[in-house]
């Protein structure tokens, strides 16, 4: 199954969840998403999501110097982002429960 379309629908909440666990820079977030089982996530999609979540006020950012190359821009979650994550968690549980019931029984009730 091609999960690309599914991933687009949940990338915001996945990124928020990863950053809620620990601040991270772009490629670090990509690596952690892939390690969690989202192997098909694209670098550009994650970088764009981080920028969008930052612009919407859900994330903070800060720069950390690196001895190995250019400075890294780290992202952290703030109170607005935590509220967004909690709301999306609730939505996900309702949605995934409905889909599980439908797929297991073929009956949406």
Tab-separated table of N, CA and C in Angstrom:
chain	number	residue	atom	x	y	z
A	1	UNK	N	0.842	-1.184	0.000
A	1	UNK	CA	0.000	0.000	0.000
A	1	UNK	C	0.886	1.246	0.000
A	2	UNK	N	0.555	2.178	-0.866
A	2	UNK	CA	1.266	3.453	-0.906
A	2	UNK	C	0.708	4.337	0.210
A	3	UNK	N	1.530	4.632	1.185
A	3	UNK	CA	1.073	5.409	2.340
A	3	UNK	C	1.330	6.908	2.201
A	4	UNK	N	1.760	7.345	1.032
A	4	UNK	CA	2.105	8.750	0.828
A	4	UNK	C	0.946	9.676	1.167
A	5	UNK	N	-0.250	9.357	0.681
A	5	UNK	CA	-1.412	10.212	0.941
A	5	UNK	C	-1.814	10.180	2.416
A	6	UNK	N	-1.718	9.006	3.042
A	6	UNK	CA	-2.015	8.910	4.469
A	6	UNK	C	-1.046	9.772	5.271
A	7	UNK	N	0.209	9.723	4.900
A	7	UNK	CA	1.246	10.470	5.599
A	7	UNK	C	1.005	11.974	5.519
A	8	UNK	N	0.560	12.452	4.366
A	8	UNK	CA	0.285	13.882	4.220
A	8	UNK	C	-0.753	14.343	5.227
A	9	UNK	N	-1.729	13.497	5.514
A	9	UNK	CA	-2.797	13.859	6.426
A	9	UNK	C	-2.396	13.868	7.892
A	10	UNK	N	-1.302	13.199	8.221
A	10	UNK	CA	-0.912	13.092	9.631
A	10	UNK	C	0.473	13.663	9.929
A	11	UNK	N	1.092	14.292	8.948
A	11	UNK	CA	2.461	14.769	9.145
A	11	UNK	C	2.543	15.845	10.230
A	12	UNK	N	1.576	16.752	10.281
A	12	UNK	CA	1.611	17.790	11.322
A	12	UNK	C	1.646	17.171	12.715
A	13	UNK	N	0.733	16.254	12.980
A	13	UNK	CA	0.664	15.657	14.319
A	13	UNK	C	1.889	14.792	14.586
A	14	UNK	N	2.420	14.133	13.570
A	14	UNK	CA	3.622	13.319	13.754
A	14	UNK	C	4.817	14.204	14.114
A	15	UNK	N	4.965	15.319	13.429
A	15	UNK	CA	6.069	16.245	13.719
A	15	UNK	C	5.901	16.841	15.112
A	16	UNK	N	4.690	17.252	15.455
A	16	UNK	CA	4.459	17.791	16.799
A	16	UNK	C	4.805	16.757	17.866
A	17	UNK	N	4.425	15.505	17.649
A	17	UNK	CA	4.710	14.452	18.626
A	17	UNK	C	6.207	14.243	18.794
A	18	UNK	N	6.941	14.243	17.694
A	18	UNK	CA	8.392	14.048	17.760
A	18	UNK	C	9.057	15.212	18.496
A	19	UNK	N	8.665	16.428	18.169
A	19	UNK	CA	9.280	17.599	18.790
A	19	UNK	C	8.837	17.734	20.251
A	20	UNK	N	7.646	17.243	20.582
A	20	UNK	CA	7.193	17.269	21.984
A	20	UNK	C	8.080	16.373	22.836
A	21	UNK	N	8.587	15.300	22.250
A	21	UNK	CA	9.475	14.403	22.975
A	21	UNK	C	10.834	15.017	23.238
A	22	UNK	N	11.329	15.772	22.279
A	22	UNK	CA	12.641	16.413	22.399
A	22	UNK	C	12.809	17.395	21.255
A	23	UNK	N	13.334	18.582	21.528
A	23	UNK	CA	13.623	19.551	20.478
A	23	UNK	C	14.499	18.893	19.424
A	24	UNK	N	14.404	19.365	18.190
A	24	UNK	CA	15.242	18.799	17.144
A	24	UNK	C	15.386	19.728	15.960
A	25	UNK	N	16.436	19.517	15.194
A	25	UNK	CA	16.640	20.253	13.946
A	25	UNK	C	16.034	19.428	12.811
A	26	UNK	N	15.924	20.018	11.643
A	26	UNK	CA	15.200	19.402	10.537
A	26	UNK	C	15.524	17.941	10.272
A	27	UNK	N	16.785	17.651	9.979
A	27	UNK	CA	17.104	16.274	9.620
A	27	UNK	C	16.950	15.329	10.814
A	28	UNK	N	17.164	15.820	12.021
A	28	UNK	CA	16.957	15.009	13.216
A	28	UNK	C	15.490	14.588	13.317
A	29	UNK	N	14.573	15.506	13.028
A	29	UNK	CA	13.142	15.185	13.053
A	29	UNK	C	12.831	14.150	11.976
A	30	UNK	N	13.383	14.326	10.777
A	30	UNK	CA	13.198	13.339	9.702
A	30	UNK	C	13.679	11.963	10.157
A	31	UNK	N	14.863	11.906	10.708
A	31	UNK	CA	15.453	10.639	11.156
A	31	UNK	C	14.573	9.966	12.207
A	32	UNK	N	14.073	10.743	13.170
A	32	UNK	CA	13.241	10.174	14.230
A	32	UNK	C	11.892	9.690	13.706
A	33	UNK	N	11.317	10.397	12.742
A	33	UNK	CA	10.074	9.936	12.122
A	33	UNK	C	10.296	8.615	11.393
A	34	UNK	N	11.392	8.535	10.653
A	34	UNK	CA	11.697	7.292	9.935
A	34	UNK	C	11.960	6.147	10.910
A	35	UNK	N	12.659	6.422	11.986
A	35	UNK	CA	12.930	5.388	12.993
A	35	UNK	C	11.640	4.901	13.652
A	36	UNK	N	10.624	5.766	13.690
A	36	UNK	CA	9.339	5.403	14.283
A	36	UNK	C	8.463	4.596	13.325
A	37	UNK	N	8.947	4.385	12.090
A	37	UNK	CA	8.194	3.578	11.142
A	37	UNK	C	7.640	4.329	9.952
A	38	UNK	N	7.860	5.622	9.895
A	38	UNK	CA	7.377	6.416	8.759
A	38	UNK	C	8.506	6.572	7.742
A	39	UNK	N	8.951	5.444	7.194
A	39	UNK	CA	10.119	5.426	6.309
A	39	UNK	C	9.946	6.260	5.057
A	40	UNK	N	8.714	6.448	4.605
A	40	UNK	CA	8.482	7.150	3.345
A	40	UNK	C	8.435	8.667	3.487
A	41	UNK	N	8.596	9.176	4.698
A	41	UNK	CA	8.515	10.625	4.891
A	41	UNK	C	9.662	11.308	4.145
A	42	UNK	N	9.323	12.373	3.431
A	42	UNK	CA	10.322	13.088	2.646
A	42	UNK	C	10.944	14.239	3.413
A	43	UNK	N	12.212	14.464	3.173
A	43	UNK	CA	12.922	15.564	3.835
A	43	UNK	C	12.192	16.896	3.617
A	44	UNK	N	11.875	17.197	2.370
A	44	UNK	CA	11.254	18.487	2.039
A	44	UNK	C	9.904	18.642	2.728
A	45	UNK	N	9.152	17.567	2.835
A	45	UNK	CA	7.849	17.636	3.505
A	45	UNK	C	8.007	17.994	4.977
A	46	UNK	N	8.985	17.390	5.627
A	46	UNK	CA	9.208	17.661	7.053
A	46	UNK	C	9.711	19.086	7.252
A	47	UNK	N	10.665	19.519	6.431
A	47	UNK	CA	11.173	20.888	6.559
A	47	UNK	C	10.042	21.898	6.356
A	48	UNK	N	9.192	21.657	5.358
A	48	UNK	CA	8.056	22.537	5.108
A	48	UNK	C	7.070	22.533	6.260
A	49	UNK	N	6.834	21.369	6.843
A	49	UNK	CA	5.925	21.259	7.989
A	49	UNK	C	6.481	22.001	9.194
A	50	UNK	N	7.774	21.861	9.455
A	50	UNK	CA	8.396	22.586	10.562
A	50	UNK	C	8.244	24.099	10.375
A	51	UNK	N	8.503	24.579	9.164
A	51	UNK	CA	8.384	26.017	8.893
A	51	UNK	C	6.935	26.490	9.070
A	52	UNK	N	5.986	25.695	8.577
A	52	UNK	CA	4.581	26.062	8.677
A	52	UNK	C	4.097	26.064	10.127
A	53	UNK	N	4.483	25.043	10.891
A	53	UNK	CA	4.094	24.982	12.302
A	53	UNK	C	4.724	26.130	13.093
A	54	UNK	N	5.948	26.496	12.738
A	54	UNK	CA	6.607	27.641	13.373
A	54	UNK	C	5.851	28.933	13.034
A	55	UNK	N	5.534	29.110	11.762
A	55	UNK	CA	4.829	30.318	11.321
A	55	UNK	C	3.449	30.432	11.958
A	56	UNK	N	2.818	29.291	12.250
A	56	UNK	CA	1.484	29.317	12.854
A	56	UNK	C	1.539	29.541	14.361
A	57	UNK	N	2.739	29.529	14.942
A	57	UNK	CA	2.889	29.785	16.367
A	57	UNK	C	2.921	28.546	17.236
A	58	UNK	N	2.961	27.361	16.627
A	58	UNK	CA	2.953	26.109	17.397
A	58	UNK	C	4.350	25.691	17.859
A	59	UNK	N	5.392	26.217	17.210
A	59	UNK	CA	6.763	25.858	17.548
A	59	UNK	C	7.596	27.110	17.793
A	60	UNK	N	8.624	26.946	18.588
A	60	UNK	CA	9.641	27.980	18.748
A	60	UNK	C	10.885	27.490	18.005
A	61	UNK	N	11.839	28.367	17.803
A	61	UNK	CA	13.082	27.934	17.175
A	61	UNK	C	14.258	28.681	17.780
A	62	UNK	N	15.423	28.057	17.677
A	62	UNK	CA	16.664	28.670	18.135
A	62	UNK	C	17.809	28.029	17.364
A	63	UNK	N	18.906	28.751	17.258
A	63	UNK	CA	20.054	28.287	16.485
A	63	UNK	C	21.142	27.793	17.427
A	64	UNK	N	21.726	26.654	17.075
A	64	UNK	CA	22.818	26.072	17.852
A	64	UNK	C	24.031	25.940	16.928
A	65	UNK	N	25.172	26.508	17.321
A	65	UNK	CA	26.385	26.359	16.506
A	65	UNK	C	26.794	24.888	16.392
A	66	UNK	N	27.379	24.540	15.261
A	66	UNK	CA	27.829	23.171	15.042
A	66	UNK	C	29.296	23.167	14.649
A	67	UNK	N	30.065	22.280	15.246
A	67	UNK	CA	31.477	22.136	14.880
A	67	UNK	C	31.640	21.395	13.561
A	68	UNK	N	30.605	20.697	13.139
A	68	UNK	CA	30.674	19.824	11.960
A	68	UNK	C	30.125	20.460	10.693
A	69	UNK	N	29.727	21.712	10.726
A	69	UNK	CA	29.162	22.345	9.543
A	69	UNK	C	28.375	23.581	9.931
A	70	UNK	N	27.373	23.903	9.125
A	70	UNK	CA	26.594	25.109	9.409
A	70	UNK	C	25.812	24.984	10.721
A	71	UNK	N	25.437	26.137	11.266
A	71	UNK	CA	24.626	26.158	12.480
A	71	UNK	C	23.318	25.417	12.211
A	72	UNK	N	22.753	24.844	13.261
A	72	UNK	CA	21.501	24.101	13.124
A	72	UNK	C	20.367	24.865	13.785
A	73	UNK	N	19.239	24.919	13.075
A	73	UNK	CA	18.045	25.559	13.615
A	73	UNK	C	17.207	24.478	14.292
A	74	UNK	N	17.090	24.584	15.600
A	74	UNK	CA	16.300	23.628	16.386
A	74	UNK	C	14.881	24.149	16.560
A	75	UNK	N	13.942	23.220	16.635
A	75	UNK	CA	12.545	23.552	16.881
A	75	UNK	C	12.105	22.907	18.180
A	76	UNK	N	11.303	23.641	18.939
A	76	UNK	CA	10.726	23.135	20.177
A	76	UNK	C	9.237	23.448	20.195
A	77	UNK	N	8.494	22.666	20.932
A	77	UNK	CA	7.049	22.878	21.013
A	77	UNK	C	6.751	23.870	22.139
A	78	UNK	N	5.724	24.678	21.962
A	78	UNK	CA	5.309	25.624	22.998
A	78	UNK	C	3.885	25.281	23.442
A	79	UNK	N	3.296	26.128	24.282
A	79	UNK	CA	1.965	25.837	24.829
A	79	UNK	C	0.910	25.707	23.729
A	80	UNK	N	0.970	26.573	22.728
A	80	UNK	CA	0.008	26.482	21.622
A	80	UNK	C	0.188	25.173	20.857
A	81	UNK	N	1.421	24.776	20.642
A	81	UNK	CA	1.700	23.519	19.952
A	81	UNK	C	1.244	22.313	20.762
A	82	UNK	N	1.444	22.371	22.076
A	82	UNK	CA	0.982	21.265	22.936
A	82	UNK	C	-0.535	21.142	22.906
A	83	UNK	N	-1.233	22.274	22.896
A	83	UNK	CA	-2.702	22.251	22.808
A	83	UNK	C	-3.136	21.675	21.462
A	84	UNK	N	-2.439	22.067	20.398
A	84	UNK	CA	-2.737	21.538	19.067
A	84	UNK	C	-2.498	20.028	19.025
A	85	UNK	N	-1.383	19.589	19.602
A	85	UNK	CA	-1.053	18.166	19.636
A	85	UNK	C	-2.118	17.386	20.405
A	86	UNK	N	-2.540	17.894	21.539
A	86	UNK	CA	-3.553	17.194	22.338
A	86	UNK	C	-4.874	17.086	21.576
A	87	UNK	N	-5.293	18.157	20.916
A	87	UNK	CA	-6.529	18.131	20.128
A	87	UNK	C	-6.414	17.123	18.982
A	88	UNK	N	-5.270	17.107	18.310
A	88	UNK	CA	-5.082	16.180	17.199
A	88	UNK	C	-4.976	14.737	17.684
A	89	UNK	N	-4.427	14.527	18.882
A	89	UNK	CA	-4.400	13.177	19.467
A	89	UNK	C	-5.813	12.651	19.664
A	90	UNK	N	-6.669	13.494	20.227
A	90	UNK	CA	-8.064	13.095	20.449
A	90	UNK	C	-8.748	12.779	19.122
A	91	UNK	N	-8.573	13.662	18.133
A	91	UNK	CA	-9.157	13.425	16.812
A	91	UNK	C	-8.649	12.115	16.219
A	92	UNK	N	-7.351	11.856	16.373
A	92	UNK	CA	-6.760	10.636	15.831
A	92	UNK	C	-7.370	9.397	16.479
A	93	UNK	N	-7.541	9.408	17.796
A	93	UNK	CA	-8.097	8.249	18.488
A	93	UNK	C	-9.522	7.954	18.015
A	94	UNK	N	-10.328	8.980	17.840
A	94	UNK	CA	-11.692	8.795	17.347
A	94	UNK	C	-11.658	8.235	15.920
A	95	UNK	N	-10.855	8.847	15.073
A	95	UNK	CA	-10.763	8.430	13.676
A	95	UNK	C	-10.218	7.008	13.545
A	96	UNK	N	-9.130	6.719	14.250
A	96	UNK	CA	-8.514	5.390	14.113
A	96	UNK	C	-9.407	4.301	14.695
A	97	UNK	N	-10.145	4.606	15.748
A	97	UNK	CA	-11.085	3.623	16.298
A	97	UNK	C	-12.189	3.308	15.288
A	98	UNK	N	-12.706	4.350	14.644
A	98	UNK	CA	-13.746	4.150	13.635
A	98	UNK	C	-13.220	3.336	12.459
A	99	UNK	N	-12.015	3.646	11.992
A	99	UNK	CA	-11.436	2.909	10.866
A	99	UNK	C	-11.143	1.461	11.245
A	100	UNK	N	-10.640	1.237	12.450
A	100	UNK	CA	-10.353	-0.128	12.896
A	100	UNK	C	-11.641	-0.947	12.932
A	101	UNK	N	-12.693	-0.380	13.490
A	101	UNK	CA	-13.971	-1.088	13.547
A	101	UNK	C	-14.487	-1.384	12.145
A	102	UNK	N	-14.383	-0.420	11.256
A	102	UNK	CA	-14.850	-0.609	9.892
A	102	UNK	C	-14.058	-1.690	9.166
A	103	UNK	N	-12.734	-1.654	9.301
A	103	UNK	CA	-11.889	-2.617	8.604
A	103	UNK	C	-12.007	-4.020	9.184
A	104	UNK	N	-12.239	-4.147	10.466
A	104	UNK	CA	-12.334	-5.457	11.089
A	104	UNK	C	-13.691	-6.116	10.861
A	105	UNK	N	-14.748	-5.309	10.839
A	105	UNK	CA	-16.084	-5.898	10.760
A	105	UNK	C	-16.831	-5.546	9.480
A	106	UNK	N	-16.399	-4.518	8.798
A	106	UNK	CA	-17.120	-4.057	7.620
A	106	UNK	C	-18.377	-3.280	7.982
A	107	UNK	N	-18.593	-3.085	9.294
A	107	UNK	CA	-19.766	-2.365	9.783
A	107	UNK	C	-19.302	-1.101	10.500
A	108	UNK	N	-19.715	0.060	10.035
A	108	UNK	CA	-19.233	1.305	10.630
A	108	UNK	C	-19.817	1.609	11.998
A	109	UNK	N	-20.705	0.755	12.540
A	109	UNK	CA	-21.299	1.043	13.852
A	109	UNK	C	-20.403	0.691	14.944
